[in-house]
């Protein structure tokens, strides 16, 4: 099960949000039967990919390495459950961007977190400033 919605209207302090829907698959669970912690990042990255597609910024795939990842796990998710993952741009810096995300099952919040990515040109050893056209797309409301 996969679906997605996109919105320019987001929580205060954020811009550009996307919500995707996933089902907890057997491969997403661990030996205890609930979701494996790593699936949360995979779902956040799937939401990021959808957001970048919607913004016409597919060229950023492979050019924005993760430099920080933080998550608070609040509820267990079980095989077969349907979850919604909402991801929004929380901060756009000179060379980096912070996403915030929430994973929900129904009205329960299963996880909240953030991911910081940096822009890296293919030939650069370090992060470099966002190109003007990319910054304009990411800042547009």
XYZ file of N, CA and C in Angstrom, residues 70-137:
204
model
N 17.812 11.693 14.125
C 17.332 11.562 15.501
C 15.875 11.123 15.472
N 15.530 10.181 16.348
C 14.141 9.710 16.382
C 13.754 9.364 17.813
N 12.526 9.690 18.164
C 11.929 9.274 19.433
C 10.857 8.251 19.098
N 11.026 7.044 19.627
C 10.060 5.971 19.390
C 9.026 6.008 20.504
N 7.751 6.078 20.137
C 6.697 6.238 21.138
C 5.739 5.056 21.213
N 5.501 4.393 20.100
C 4.564 3.262 20.051
C 5.148 2.182 19.149
N 4.818 0.944 19.445
C 5.213 -0.150 18.561
C 4.246 -0.232 17.391
N 4.780 -0.666 16.268
C 3.974 -0.919 15.080
C 4.088 -2.401 14.758
N 2.986 -2.988 14.317
C 2.924 -4.433 14.110
C 2.661 -4.766 12.657
N 3.085 -5.949 12.258
C 2.882 -6.452 10.902
C 1.441 -6.230 10.451
N 1.304 -5.692 9.243
C -0.011 -5.494 8.651
C -0.655 -4.154 8.941
N -0.150 -3.413 9.927
C -0.745 -2.114 10.225
C -0.419 -1.107 9.121
N -1.320 -0.170 8.920
C -1.117 0.913 7.968
C -0.620 2.131 8.733
N 0.413 2.774 8.199
C 0.986 3.950 8.850
C 1.045 5.108 7.864
N 1.012 6.310 8.407
C 1.219 7.522 7.623
C 2.496 8.180 8.100
N 3.299 8.611 7.147
C 4.551 9.288 7.447
C 4.447 10.695 6.874
N 4.497 11.692 7.739
C 4.490 13.088 7.294
C 5.891 13.639 7.458
N 6.396 14.280 6.410
C 7.728 14.863 6.435
C 7.632 16.284 5.912
N 8.317 17.209 6.576
C 8.307 18.616 6.169
C 9.711 19.192 6.284
N 9.974 20.217 5.495
C 11.224 20.960 5.622
C 11.079 21.877 6.829
N 11.915 21.653 7.839
C 11.845 22.446 9.064
C 12.821 23.619 9.046
N 13.957 23.449 8.358
C 14.953 24.524 8.318
C 15.809 24.356 7.069
N 16.056 25.445 6.386
C 16.944 25.454 5.231
C 18.110 26.368 5.547
N 19.296 25.782 5.679
C 20.499 26.549 5.961
C 21.265 26.858 4.691
N 22.461 27.408 4.844
C 23.275 27.755 3.683
C 23.705 26.511 2.911
N 24.068 25.436 3.654
C 24.575 24.217 3.023
C 23.809 22.969 3.435
N 22.856 23.107 4.334
C 22.152 21.934 4.854
C 20.658 22.215 4.973
N 19.928 21.155 5.270
C 18.479 21.258 5.436
C 18.070 20.242 6.497
N 17.117 20.642 7.344
C 16.589 19.721 8.356
C 15.141 19.407 8.026
N 14.850 18.123 7.929
C 13.483 17.643 7.794
C 12.991 17.239 9.169
N 11.710 17.383 9.405
C 11.105 16.773 10.588
C 10.033 15.820 10.087
N 9.837 14.724 10.826
C 8.857 13.744 10.382
C 8.100 13.163 11.562
N 6.898 12.675 11.263
C 6.042 12.008 12.238
C 5.490 10.756 11.579
N 5.532 9.645 12.315
C 4.952 8.383 11.849
C 3.752 8.100 12.730
N 2.588 7.901 12.088
C 1.340 7.677 12.830
C 0.677 6.378 12.396
N 0.017 5.747 13.354
C -0.912 4.652 13.072
C -2.241 5.097 13.662
N -3.181 5.437 12.783
C -4.441 5.996 13.262
C -4.161 7.300 13.977
N -4.691 7.442 15.184
C -4.466 8.669 15.948
C -3.232 8.587 16.844
N -2.551 7.445 16.854
C -1.359 7.268 17.691
C -0.099 7.697 16.953
N 0.764 8.408 17.659
C 2.064 8.775 17.111
C 3.050 7.682 17.499
N 3.610 7.015 16.498
C 4.554 5.928 16.746
C 5.987 6.433 16.855
N 6.324 7.483 16.105
C 7.686 8.012 16.136
C 7.687 9.443 15.614
N 8.600 10.239 16.155
C 8.866 11.583 15.645
C 10.373 11.727 15.533
N 10.808 12.520 14.572
C 12.241 12.670 14.436
C 12.623 13.736 13.446
N 13.927 13.793 13.205
C 14.463 14.742 12.239
C 15.666 14.127 11.540
N 15.901 14.615 10.348
C 17.048 14.208 9.546
C 17.675 15.480 8.995
N 18.981 15.610 9.141
C 19.701 16.737 8.557
C 20.512 16.205 7.381
N 20.362 16.873 6.241
C 21.124 16.528 5.047
C 21.972 17.730 4.663
N 23.096 17.470 4.015
C 23.967 18.535 3.520
C 24.031 18.428 2.005
N 24.214 19.558 1.339
C 24.354 19.532 -0.115
C 25.817 19.317 -0.453
N 26.088 18.321 -1.268
C 27.459 18.003 -1.652
C 27.535 17.880 -3.166
N 28.307 18.745 -3.783
C 28.543 18.632 -5.221
C 29.395 17.391 -5.465
N 29.235 16.739 -6.628
C 29.965 15.491 -6.876
C 31.479 15.618 -6.735
N 32.042 16.767 -7.068
C 33.492 16.932 -7.027
C 33.989 17.634 -5.762
N 33.113 17.878 -4.794
C 33.510 18.595 -3.573
C 33.750 17.619 -2.423
N 34.753 17.913 -1.617
C 35.059 17.070 -0.459
C 34.186 17.415 0.740
N 33.557 18.580 0.720
C 32.742 19.050 1.833
C 31.426 19.613 1.300
N 30.543 19.908 2.224
C 29.267 20.522 1.842
C 29.525 21.876 1.191
N 28.660 22.207 0.243
C 28.755 23.487 -0.463
C 27.383 24.158 -0.411
N 27.319 25.474 -0.647
C 26.016 26.157 -0.610
C 25.046 25.599 -1.656
N 23.755 25.663 -1.317
C 22.715 25.248 -2.250
C 22.784 26.126 -3.492
N 22.663 25.559 -4.689
C 22.562 26.394 -5.891
C 21.325 27.294 -5.786
N 21.383 28.452 -6.414
C 20.287 29.421 -6.314
C 18.944 28.844 -6.741
N 18.917 28.061 -7.830
C 17.644 27.516 -8.310
C 17.069 26.485 -7.340
N 17.941 25.701 -6.714
C 17.484 24.715 -5.726
C 16.944 25.439 -4.498
N 17.694 26.422 -4.015
C 17.244 27.191 -2.850
C 15.887 27.831 -3.120
N 15.706 28.394 -4.298
C 14.430 29.033 -4.635
C 13.288 28.021 -4.586
N 13.505 26.819 -5.103
C 12.454 25.788 -5.085
C 12.148 25.340 -3.661
